[in-house]
Amino acid sequence: MATVSQQNIGLQHEKITIQLSTEDYLPSVQKSLRKLSKDAVIPGFRKGMVPLGHIKKLYGQSVYSDEVLKAAGTKLEEHLVATKAEIFARPVPAETQTQYDFNIDNPENYTFEFEIGTKPNFEIPLIKNATTVPAYKVTITEEMLQEEIEKLQLKAGDLSEIDTVASEENVLHILIQEKDESGNLIADGVDTKHSLLLKYFSKDTGKNLLGKKVGEHITSRIDQLFDEAFGDSIINDLKLGGSLEKAVSVSIEKIEHIEKAAMGQDMFEKIYPGKEIDTEEKFRNQLLQEMQTYWNGHCRNYLQNDIFERLVHETPITLPTSFLKRWMSIGGEKYTPMEVVEKEFGKFEHQLRWQLISDKVIEENKLEVRTEEMEQAARMQIMSYFGQYGSMPDMDASWMEPVVKKQLADKKFADELYNRIITDKLFYTIENELNLQETEISKEDFLAIINKPHHHHQH
């Protein structure tokens, strides 16, 4: 009879040893061979009349090795179920496993060794201690509001063509081309068009462009063309990859002057059509509300990301690192070299820690997503598709339910929806356990915080 034993070989790391005797697998080998002799279609023999010896000669070795491995796998499964083992991933063969050369003519006792990583028990100090976490709220200043109003006045303003660059608010339509020292175009070099306000260029480039006319050009290096605050995003938009020290010619193809729209009914209607905004006060309030919503969204994202990072880094969880690395290497469908595993392990471990923490919170708080929640979220999503085209349908329309059913039958759609709902519930639950402290903050200070890398206690 098979014997199964388990021993600890490291932190959250166990070895299971299965010793098989011939009686654990030989009856199955005989049974499989007999079934084959009954079912096999082999030229020269009537179906069901193939001699057992002939079947054994043809298929014996593969049937034998299959049944031995199947018996070991069954015993392993039975052991894991009986011990209610909480394990990571699938067991992997132990490094000490003997390589057998299975031989049906020489049945023997076999020993199989497997390694498992066991899930740890842990506390979540951040939640347990109801830690104070700042929940930022960006203060919208009069200056920020005024800046936004000016942008909208430009957006709603009238454009007229002029022939000379005269002010920061002129729109320049430019052609950027890469040239050699003799001023000849470089084949396959930078060659792109763009239009932008003069104030988006660097101070020096702006000075050079002031007073220039349509058809004239200046020469500059790509990295010196634009104002630092906007440079990266403009270079990105223009797909100016590679060396930013390249010399380029900037030719002016068209110059436009924007006449700012005057505050008043016409401008309000242009910016907010159909909203019946008829006074400057209503306009400012609407804009203020939109700006606050925009920054609240950023603050919310930062808060969730901050909680996520702090939970992952500040929750002491012992992981069976050596087992997990071996599992990443040999446990998948294809072998992954250890140097690749080492490179990817940090990211994998980060995600695994979050998985363990979120599973624990979900289980302890019995969080679940009900069918009606999935259906309601699907309806909202379908509605939002229409919202993009400016026509909101009736949510109770008769055509809606078949569309909802069809969408939820799409596994990818349903999985994404489920993950979104359970993640919302998860964060809502965690936030209720923490001591969230609303903290007013300036836009500049908030941007400085979100652009700073996270520094946390190491796990």
Tab-separated table of C-alpha atoms in Angstrom:
chain	number	residue	atom	x	y	z
A	1	MET	CA	0.000	0.000	0.000
A	2	ALA	CA	1.146	3.559	-0.739
A	3	THR	CA	2.501	5.647	2.121
A	4	VAL	CA	2.455	9.428	2.104
A	5	SER	CA	4.523	11.656	4.391
A	6	GLN	CA	5.109	15.403	4.602
A	7	GLN	CA	8.036	17.367	6.039
A	8	ASN	CA	8.880	21.051	6.369
A	9	ILE	CA	11.918	22.087	4.279
A	10	GLY	CA	11.800	25.881	4.711
A	11	LEU	CA	9.554	28.883	5.362
A	12	GLN	CA	6.054	27.977	4.075
A	13	HIS	CA	7.817	25.235	2.084
A	14	GLU	CA	6.954	21.508	2.432
A	15	LYS	CA	8.017	18.281	0.799
A	16	ILE	CA	5.487	15.476	0.228
A	17	THR	CA	6.899	11.970	-0.286
A	18	ILE	CA	4.759	9.268	-1.884
A	19	GLN	CA	5.978	5.681	-1.828
A	20	LEU	CA	4.150	3.410	-4.266
A	21	SER	CA	4.257	-0.379	-4.105
A	22	THR	CA	3.443	-2.492	-7.186
A	23	GLU	CA	-0.066	-3.224	-5.853
A	24	ASP	CA	-0.871	0.529	-6.102
A	25	TYR	CA	-0.543	0.597	-9.879
A	26	LEU	CA	-0.239	-2.911	-11.420
A	27	PRO	CA	-4.018	-3.678	-11.322
A	28	SER	CA	-4.637	-0.432	-13.291
A	29	VAL	CA	-1.928	-1.358	-15.823
A	30	GLN	CA	-3.584	-4.788	-16.410
A	31	LYS	CA	-7.041	-3.175	-16.636
A	32	SER	CA	-5.891	-0.591	-19.221
A	33	LEU	CA	-4.145	-3.248	-21.324
A	34	ARG	CA	-7.269	-5.459	-21.284
A	35	LYS	CA	-9.418	-2.484	-22.333
A	36	LEU	CA	-7.007	-1.752	-25.168
A	37	SER	CA	-7.080	-5.362	-26.407
A	38	LYS	CA	-10.890	-5.097	-26.532
A	39	ASP	CA	-11.023	-1.665	-28.278
A	40	ALA	CA	-7.884	-1.573	-30.449
A	41	VAL	CA	-8.259	-1.785	-34.230
A	42	ILE	CA	-5.097	-3.500	-35.477
A	43	PRO	CA	-4.628	-4.877	-39.030
A	44	GLY	CA	-4.652	-8.704	-39.099
A	45	PHE	CA	-6.851	-9.049	-35.991
A	46	ARG	CA	-10.584	-8.925	-35.502
A	47	LYS	CA	-11.732	-6.123	-33.166
A	48	GLY	CA	-11.721	-7.397	-29.592
A	49	MET	CA	-9.564	-10.417	-30.474
A	50	VAL	CA	-6.072	-8.849	-30.217
A	51	PRO	CA	-3.920	-11.042	-27.905
A	52	LEU	CA	-2.876	-9.331	-24.639
A	53	GLY	CA	0.813	-10.144	-25.330
A	54	HIS	CA	0.660	-8.257	-28.640
A	55	ILE	CA	-1.003	-5.232	-26.982
A	56	LYS	CA	1.638	-5.323	-24.245
A	57	LYS	CA	4.413	-5.320	-26.859
A	58	LEU	CA	2.841	-2.343	-28.717
A	59	TYR	CA	1.608	-0.167	-25.853
A	60	GLY	CA	2.911	-1.717	-22.636
A	61	GLN	CA	5.650	0.769	-21.782
A	62	SER	CA	3.540	3.919	-22.269
A	63	VAL	CA	0.514	2.416	-20.435
A	64	TYR	CA	2.813	1.343	-17.581
A	65	SER	CA	4.480	4.748	-17.108
A	66	ASP	CA	1.100	6.558	-17.450
A	67	GLU	CA	-0.503	4.419	-14.728
A	68	VAL	CA	2.456	4.758	-12.329
A	69	LEU	CA	2.395	8.576	-12.678
A	70	LYS	CA	-1.417	8.629	-12.446
A	71	ALA	CA	-1.289	6.633	-9.193
A	72	ALA	CA	1.284	9.051	-7.728
A	73	GLY	CA	-0.851	12.057	-8.800
A	74	THR	CA	-4.008	10.555	-7.263
A	75	LYS	CA	-2.270	9.909	-3.927
A	76	LEU	CA	-0.924	13.485	-3.948
A	77	GLU	CA	-4.423	14.921	-4.578
A	78	GLU	CA	-5.941	12.739	-1.844
A	79	HIS	CA	-3.282	13.923	0.618
A	80	LEU	CA	-3.842	17.624	-0.219
A	81	VAL	CA	-7.615	17.245	0.186
A	82	ALA	CA	-7.279	15.266	3.435
A	83	THR	CA	-4.886	17.813	4.991
A	84	LYS	CA	-6.932	20.774	3.641
A	85	ALA	CA	-3.637	22.222	2.413
A	86	GLU	CA	-3.756	25.921	1.534
A	87	ILE	CA	-1.191	25.967	-1.246
A	88	PHE	CA	0.224	28.288	-3.886
A	89	ALA	CA	-0.104	27.115	-7.457
A	90	ARG	CA	0.475	23.452	-8.329
A	91	PRO	CA	2.981	21.170	-6.556
A	92	VAL	CA	6.250	20.714	-8.481
A	93	PRO	CA	8.586	17.696	-8.530
A	94	ALA	CA	11.232	18.032	-5.795
A	95	GLU	CA	14.831	18.754	-6.791
A	96	THR	CA	15.780	15.466	-5.089
A	97	GLN	CA	13.340	13.447	-7.279
A	98	THR	CA	14.918	10.300	-8.782
A	99	GLN	CA	14.616	10.035	-12.570
A	100	TYR	CA	13.062	6.614	-13.251
A	101	ASP	CA	13.376	4.514	-16.351
A	102	PHE	CA	9.981	2.761	-16.187
A	103	ASN	CA	10.034	-0.858	-17.366
A	104	ILE	CA	6.872	-2.971	-17.561
A	105	ASP	CA	8.962	-6.148	-17.434
A	106	ASN	CA	10.518	-5.117	-14.156
A	107	PRO	CA	7.772	-3.642	-11.885
A	108	GLU	CA	9.135	-2.123	-8.689
A	109	ASN	CA	8.327	0.205	-5.800
A	110	TYR	CA	8.711	3.900	-6.640
A	111	THR	CA	9.231	7.020	-4.524
A	112	PHE	CA	7.902	10.365	-5.737
A	113	GLU	CA	8.751	13.653	-4.055
A	114	PHE	CA	6.833	16.881	-4.550
A	115	GLU	CA	7.329	20.376	-3.181
A	116	ILE	CA	4.503	22.710	-2.214
A	117	GLY	CA	4.413	26.303	-1.023
A	118	THR	CA	1.859	26.825	1.753
A	119	LYS	CA	-0.100	30.038	2.183
A	120	PRO	CA	0.862	31.986	5.326
A	121	ASN	CA	-1.372	33.318	8.089
A	122	PHE	CA	-0.861	37.044	8.557
A	123	GLU	CA	-2.373	40.183	10.052
A	124	ILE	CA	-2.798	43.470	8.164
A	125	PRO	CA	-1.405	46.147	10.532
A	126	LEU	CA	-2.667	49.054	8.404
A	127	ILE	CA	-6.260	47.841	8.901
A	128	LYS	CA	-5.817	46.334	12.367
A	129	ASN	CA	-4.459	49.600	13.787
A	130	ALA	CA	-6.994	51.802	11.917
A	131	THR	CA	-4.031	53.757	10.554
A	132	THR	CA	-4.489	57.436	9.691
A	133	VAL	CA	-4.148	57.979	5.936
A	134	PRO	CA	-4.430	61.423	4.305
A	135	ALA	CA	-7.276	61.746	1.776
A	136	TYR	CA	-6.231	64.786	-0.230
A	137	LYS	CA	-8.598	67.367	-1.659
A	138	VAL	CA	-7.128	69.878	-4.105
A	139	THR	CA	-8.198	73.467	-3.342
A	140	ILE	CA	-9.362	75.235	-6.497
A	141	THR	CA	-7.953	78.771	-6.258
A	142	GLU	CA	-9.278	81.892	-7.962
A	143	GLU	CA	-6.061	81.891	-10.004
A	144	MET	CA	-6.685	78.311	-11.267
A	145	LEU	CA	-10.280	79.219	-12.132
A	146	GLN	CA	-9.162	82.354	-13.978
A	147	GLU	CA	-6.526	80.380	-15.934
A	148	GLU	CA	-9.206	77.875	-17.014
A	149	ILE	CA	-11.592	80.694	-18.018
A	150	GLU	CA	-8.873	82.216	-20.213
A	151	LYS	CA	-8.267	78.824	-21.900
A	152	LEU	CA	-11.993	78.576	-22.634
A	153	GLN	CA	-12.079	82.158	-23.948
A	154	LEU	CA	-9.329	81.154	-26.394
A	155	LYS	CA	-11.152	77.935	-27.265
A	156	ALA	CA	-14.372	79.826	-27.998
A	157	GLY	CA	-12.524	82.748	-29.643
A	158	ASP	CA	-12.413	83.731	-33.317
A	159	LEU	CA	-9.386	82.906	-35.445
A	160	SER	CA	-8.074	85.279	-38.075
A	161	GLU	CA	-5.064	84.804	-40.321
A	162	ILE	CA	-2.162	87.262	-39.983
A	163	ASP	CA	1.194	87.385	-41.752
A	164	THR	CA	3.616	88.161	-38.885
A	165	VAL	CA	4.178	86.466	-35.488
A	166	ALA	CA	3.141	89.189	-33.029
A	167	SER	CA	2.162	87.708	-29.626
A	168	GLU	CA	2.239	84.709	-27.273
A	169	GLU	CA	-1.349	83.881	-28.152
A	170	ASN	CA	-0.648	83.474	-31.890
A	171	VAL	CA	-1.162	79.982	-33.288
A	172	LEU	CA	1.755	78.890	-35.486
A	173	HIS	CA	1.299	76.148	-38.101
A	174	ILE	CA	4.840	74.820	-38.543
A	175	LEU	CA	6.771	72.270	-40.590
A	176	ILE	CA	9.697	70.643	-38.718
A	177	GLN	CA	12.338	69.033	-40.928
A	178	GLU	CA	15.744	67.555	-40.205
A	179	LYS	CA	18.563	69.047	-42.290
A	180	ASP	CA	22.314	68.499	-42.589
A	181	GLU	CA	24.990	71.177	-42.027
A	182	SER	CA	24.639	72.410	-45.604
A	183	GLY	CA	20.902	72.881	-45.110
A	184	ASN	CA	19.892	69.889	-47.248
A	185	LEU	CA	16.954	67.698	-46.229
A	186	ILE	CA	17.979	64.373	-44.663
A	187	ALA	CA	16.169	61.436	-46.287
A	188	ASP	CA	14.124	59.481	-43.663
A	189	GLY	CA	14.894	62.246	-41.142
A	190	VAL	CA	12.334	64.118	-39.011
A	191	ASP	CA	9.573	65.568	-41.208
A	192	THR	CA	6.377	66.552	-39.392
A	193	LYS	CA	3.730	69.285	-39.142
A	194	HIS	CA	2.165	70.734	-36.021
A	195	SER	CA	0.242	73.787	-34.837
A	196	LEU	CA	0.608	75.352	-31.396
A	197	LEU	CA	0.578	78.617	-29.483
A	198	LEU	CA	3.798	80.616	-29.467
A	199	LYS	CA	3.899	80.455	-25.641
A	200	TYR	CA	4.509	76.666	-25.828
A	201	PHE	CA	7.959	77.272	-27.384
A	202	SER	CA	11.023	77.877	-25.182
A	203	LYS	CA	11.922	81.509	-24.352
A	204	ASP	CA	14.821	81.576	-26.861
A	205	THR	CA	12.843	79.935	-29.669
A	206	GLY	CA	9.903	82.276	-28.960
A	207	LYS	CA	12.182	85.324	-29.269
A	208	ASN	CA	13.542	83.994	-32.585
A	209	LEU	CA	10.027	83.437	-33.933
A	210	LEU	CA	8.605	86.836	-32.918
A	211	GLY	CA	8.418	89.107	-35.968
A	212	LYS	CA	8.885	86.208	-38.427
A	213	LYS	CA	6.551	86.009	-41.423
A	214	VAL	CA	4.798	83.152	-43.239
A	215	GLY	CA	7.398	81.289	-45.341
A	216	GLU	CA	10.339	82.160	-43.048
A	217	HIS	CA	12.164	79.604	-40.889
A	218	ILE	CA	14.524	79.247	-37.932
A	219	THR	CA	16.993	76.460	-37.054
A	220	SER	CA	17.146	74.796	-33.622
A	221	ARG	CA	17.839	71.529	-31.832
A	222	ILE	CA	14.755	69.450	-30.978
A	223	ASP	CA	15.543	69.512	-27.232
A	224	GLN	CA	15.712	73.341	-27.258
A	225	LEU	CA	12.495	73.996	-29.193
A	226	PHE	CA	9.786	73.829	-26.541
A	227	ASP	CA	9.051	75.149	-23.073
A	228	GLU	CA	10.154	72.652	-20.378
A	229	ALA	CA	6.636	72.354	-18.951
A	230	PHE	CA	5.193	71.105	-22.261
A	231	GLY	CA	8.285	69.758	-24.065
A	232	ASP	CA	7.899	66.056	-23.270
A	233	SER	CA	4.251	65.824	-24.274
A	234	ILE	CA	4.762	67.803	-27.517
A	235	ILE	CA	7.817	65.701	-28.478
A	236	ASN	CA	5.668	62.639	-27.743
A	237	ASP	CA	2.763	63.922	-29.864
A	238	LEU	CA	5.109	64.617	-32.757
A	239	LYS	CA	6.747	61.167	-32.349
A	240	LEU	CA	10.164	62.839	-32.365
A	241	GLY	CA	11.931	59.766	-30.974
A	242	GLY	CA	15.664	59.038	-31.095
A	243	SER	CA	18.282	61.698	-30.448
A	244	LEU	CA	16.786	65.000	-29.315
A	245	GLU	CA	20.033	66.793	-30.196
A	246	LYS	CA	19.219	66.672	-33.920
A	247	ALA	CA	19.221	70.011	-35.734
A	248	VAL	CA	15.910	70.848	-37.392
A	249	SER	CA	14.495	73.637	-39.485
A	250	VAL	CA	11.165	75.110	-38.321
A	251	SER	CA	9.242	76.739	-41.191
A	252	ILE	CA	6.155	78.891	-40.614
A	253	GLU	CA	3.323	77.836	-42.940
A	254	LYS	CA	0.460	79.851	-41.426
A	255	ILE	CA	-0.035	82.276	-38.505
A	256	GLU	CA	-3.375	82.796	-36.784
A	257	HIS	CA	-4.432	85.296	-34.181
A	258	ILE	CA	-7.077	84.270	-31.654
A	259	GLU	CA	-9.485	86.964	-30.601
A	260	LYS	CA	-10.532	85.876	-27.095
A	261	ALA	CA	-14.285	85.383	-26.738
A	262	ALA	CA	-15.919	87.978	-24.520
A	263	MET	CA	-17.612	86.687	-21.366
A	264	GLY	CA	-21.309	86.538	-22.093
A	265	GLN	CA	-24.267	84.522	-23.318
A	266	ASP	CA	-22.685	83.608	-26.714
A	267	MET	CA	-19.558	82.200	-25.096
A	268	PHE	CA	-21.501	80.328	-22.377
A	269	GLU	CA	-23.691	78.659	-25.031
A	270	LYS	CA	-20.625	77.742	-27.112
A	271	ILE	CA	-18.895	76.082	-24.133
A	272	TYR	CA	-21.989	74.547	-22.507
A	273	PRO	CA	-24.598	74.116	-25.259
A	274	GLY	CA	-28.120	73.543	-23.963
A	275	LYS	CA	-27.190	74.010	-20.278
A	276	GLU	CA	-29.037	77.340	-19.990
A	277	ILE	CA	-26.128	79.125	-18.360
A	278	ASP	CA	-26.972	82.810	-18.699
A	279	THR	CA	-24.860	84.601	-16.076
A	280	GLU	CA	-21.148	84.790	-15.353
A	281	GLU	CA	-21.827	83.473	-11.839
A	282	LYS	CA	-23.539	80.308	-13.192
A	283	PHE	CA	-20.696	79.876	-15.703
A	284	ARG	CA	-18.033	80.139	-12.997
A	285	ASN	CA	-19.942	77.743	-10.707
A	286	GLN	CA	-20.314	75.159	-13.494
A	287	LEU	CA	-16.604	75.398	-14.302
A	288	LEU	CA	-15.630	75.255	-10.626
A	289	GLN	CA	-17.734	72.104	-10.201
A	290	GLU	CA	-16.074	70.453	-13.228
A	291	MET	CA	-12.586	71.364	-12.015
A	292	GLN	CA	-13.357	70.021	-8.531
A	293	THR	CA	-14.691	66.748	-10.036
A	294	TYR	CA	-11.546	66.455	-12.177
A	295	TRP	CA	-9.182	66.923	-9.232
A	296	ASN	CA	-11.325	64.765	-6.918
A	297	GLY	CA	-10.895	61.930	-9.447
A	298	HIS	CA	-7.100	62.346	-9.357
A	299	CYS	CA	-7.133	62.446	-5.534
A	300	ARG	CA	-9.286	59.304	-5.427
A	301	ASN	CA	-6.888	57.450	-7.744
A	302	TYR	CA	-3.925	58.560	-5.658
A	303	LEU	CA	-5.624	57.458	-2.412
A	304	GLN	CA	-6.361	53.976	-3.789
A	305	ASN	CA	-2.849	53.645	-5.173
A	306	ASP	CA	-1.369	54.851	-1.857
A	307	ILE	CA	-3.459	52.312	0.111
A	308	PHE	CA	-2.518	49.554	-2.369
A	309	GLU	CA	1.229	50.291	-2.074
A	310	ARG	CA	1.136	50.632	1.714
A	311	LEU	CA	-0.775	47.359	2.138
A	312	VAL	CA	1.636	45.498	-0.134
A	313	HIS	CA	4.782	46.939	1.481
A	314	GLU	CA	3.703	47.196	5.118
A	315	THR	CA	1.947	43.841	5.576
A	316	PRO	CA	4.437	41.252	6.898
A	317	ILE	CA	3.850	38.113	4.800
A	318	THR	CA	6.345	35.245	4.672
A	319	LEU	CA	6.503	33.727	1.202
A	320	PRO	CA	8.188	30.480	0.077
A	321	THR	CA	10.482	32.399	-2.278
A	322	SER	CA	12.634	29.472	-3.461
A	323	PHE	CA	9.541	27.327	-4.165
A	324	LEU	CA	7.805	30.164	-6.046
A	325	LYS	CA	10.892	30.767	-8.192
A	326	ARG	CA	11.114	27.046	-9.060
A	327	TRP	CA	7.382	27.001	-9.787
A	328	MET	CA	7.766	30.015	-12.113
A	329	SER	CA	10.612	28.192	-13.852
A	330	ILE	CA	9.201	24.653	-14.256
A	331	GLY	CA	5.542	24.802	-13.185
A	332	GLY	CA	4.111	26.418	-16.300
A	333	GLU	CA	3.386	24.960	-19.708
A	334	LYS	CA	6.855	25.846	-20.889
A	335	TYR	CA	10.190	26.075	-19.085
A	336	THR	CA	11.360	29.579	-18.065
A	337	PRO	CA	15.124	30.055	-17.480
A	338	MET	CA	16.041	31.085	-13.936
A	339	GLU	CA	17.622	34.388	-15.054
A	340	VAL	CA	14.246	35.414	-16.560
A	341	VAL	CA	12.489	34.341	-13.331
A	342	GLU	CA	14.898	36.458	-11.240
A	343	LYS	CA	14.161	39.475	-13.425
A	344	GLU	CA	10.374	39.047	-13.205
A	345	PHE	CA	10.094	37.859	-9.598
A	346	GLY	CA	9.803	41.327	-7.969
A	347	LYS	CA	6.748	42.192	-10.047
A	348	PHE	CA	5.234	38.727	-9.510
A	349	GLU	CA	5.784	38.903	-5.726
A	350	HIS	CA	4.240	42.393	-5.538
A	351	GLN	CA	1.104	41.130	-7.304
A	352	LEU	CA	1.000	37.946	-5.208
A	353	ARG	CA	1.122	39.900	-1.933
A	354	TRP	CA	-1.797	42.050	-3.117
A	355	GLN	CA	-3.708	38.908	-4.147
A	356	LEU	CA	-3.255	37.399	-0.657
A	357	ILE	CA	-4.282	40.630	1.086
A	358	SER	CA	-7.351	41.207	-1.099
A	359	ASP	CA	-8.426	37.538	-0.807
A	360	LYS	CA	-8.206	37.836	2.982
A	361	VAL	CA	-10.276	41.069	3.106
A	362	ILE	CA	-12.854	39.625	0.662
A	363	GLU	CA	-13.170	36.406	2.689
A	364	GLU	CA	-13.278	38.049	6.135
A	365	ASN	CA	-15.920	40.561	5.020
A	366	LYS	CA	-17.830	38.019	2.894
A	367	LEU	CA	-17.701	40.358	-0.103
A	368	GLU	CA	-19.446	39.119	-3.219
A	369	VAL	CA	-20.866	40.363	-6.498
A	370	ARG	CA	-24.527	39.517	-7.019
A	371	THR	CA	-26.079	38.812	-10.425
A	372	GLU	CA	-28.275	41.908	-10.229
A	373	GLU	CA	-25.194	44.073	-9.534
A	374	MET	CA	-23.519	42.667	-12.661
A	375	GLU	CA	-26.677	43.351	-14.706
A	376	GLN	CA	-27.022	46.914	-13.383
A	377	ALA	CA	-23.335	47.680	-14.061
A	378	ALA	CA	-23.691	46.249	-17.590
A	379	ARG	CA	-26.737	48.508	-18.196
A	380	MET	CA	-24.780	51.554	-17.000
A	381	GLN	CA	-21.873	50.669	-19.291
A	382	ILE	CA	-24.179	50.252	-22.307
A	383	MET	CA	-25.761	53.616	-21.445
A	384	SER	CA	-22.334	55.248	-21.314
A	385	TYR	CA	-21.567	54.042	-24.872
A	386	PHE	CA	-24.591	56.043	-26.056
A	387	GLY	CA	-23.645	58.984	-23.854
A	388	GLN	CA	-20.433	59.364	-25.906
A	389	TYR	CA	-22.601	60.057	-28.943
A	390	GLY	CA	-24.819	62.511	-27.126
A	391	SER	CA	-28.015	60.412	-27.149
A	392	MET	CA	-28.977	58.770	-23.870
A	393	PRO	CA	-31.473	55.924	-24.378
A	394	ASP	CA	-34.195	54.940	-21.940
A	395	MET	CA	-32.721	52.522	-19.413
A	396	ASP	CA	-35.943	50.492	-19.254
A	397	ALA	CA	-36.267	50.156	-23.028
A	398	SER	CA	-37.318	46.650	-24.114
A	399	TRP	CA	-34.211	46.163	-26.290
A	400	MET	CA	-31.882	46.690	-23.297
A	401	GLU	CA	-32.246	43.283	-21.560
A	402	PRO	CA	-31.189	41.088	-24.542
A	403	VAL	CA	-28.153	43.381	-25.023
A	404	VAL	CA	-27.255	43.049	-21.307
A	405	LYS	CA	-27.545	39.234	-21.497
A	406	LYS	CA	-25.392	39.119	-24.625
A	407	GLN	CA	-22.710	41.350	-23.076
A	408	LEU	CA	-22.597	39.290	-19.853
A	409	ALA	CA	-22.243	36.082	-21.885
A	410	ASP	CA	-18.949	37.501	-23.190
A	411	LYS	CA	-16.434	36.117	-20.672
A	412	LYS	CA	-13.905	38.949	-21.110
A	413	PHE	CA	-16.587	41.631	-20.595
A	414	ALA	CA	-18.071	39.796	-17.581
A	415	ASP	CA	-14.649	39.233	-15.953
A	416	GLU	CA	-13.661	42.893	-16.331
A	417	LEU	CA	-16.997	44.018	-14.906
A	418	TYR	CA	-16.752	41.573	-11.969
A	419	ASN	CA	-13.189	42.705	-11.165
A	420	ARG	CA	-14.221	46.352	-11.252
A	421	ILE	CA	-17.173	45.814	-8.884
A	422	ILE	CA	-15.271	43.590	-6.416
A	423	THR	CA	-12.306	46.043	-6.422
A	424	ASP	CA	-14.674	48.940	-5.637
A	425	LYS	CA	-16.199	46.954	-2.757
A	426	LEU	CA	-12.743	45.934	-1.561
A	427	PHE	CA	-11.451	49.526	-1.397
A	428	TYR	CA	-14.699	50.767	0.137
A	429	THR	CA	-14.337	48.114	2.889
A	430	ILE	CA	-10.638	48.884	3.497
A	431	GLU	CA	-11.235	52.650	3.565
A	432	ASN	CA	-13.966	52.180	6.202
A	433	GLU	CA	-11.431	50.361	8.407
A	434	LEU	CA	-8.816	53.124	8.076
A	435	ASN	CA	-8.870	56.578	9.594
A	436	LEU	CA	-9.131	58.699	6.440
A	437	GLN	CA	-8.261	62.308	7.141
A	438	GLU	CA	-9.488	64.792	4.531
A	439	THR	CA	-6.548	67.104	3.871
A	440	GLU	CA	-6.855	70.293	1.802
A	441	ILE	CA	-3.820	70.705	-0.472
A	442	SER	CA	-2.679	73.025	-3.246
A	443	LYS	CA	-2.478	71.739	-6.828
A	444	GLU	CA	1.328	72.238	-6.821
A	445	ASP	CA	1.855	70.286	-3.578
A	446	PHE	CA	-0.453	67.493	-4.752
A	447	LEU	CA	1.417	67.155	-8.075
A	448	ALA	CA	4.727	67.093	-6.153
A	449	ILE	CA	3.393	64.207	-3.997
A	450	ILE	CA	2.057	62.112	-6.872
A	451	ASN	CA	5.279	62.513	-8.858
A	452	LYS	CA	7.396	61.359	-5.920
A	453	PRO	CA	8.226	57.611	-5.820
A	454	HIS	CA	6.664	55.632	-2.947
A	455	HIS	CA	8.888	55.051	0.073
A	456	HIS	CA	7.607	52.331	2.376
A	457	HIS	CA	8.940	50.024	5.022
A	458	GLN	CA	10.232	46.904	3.381
A	459	HIS	CA	8.394	43.646	3.962
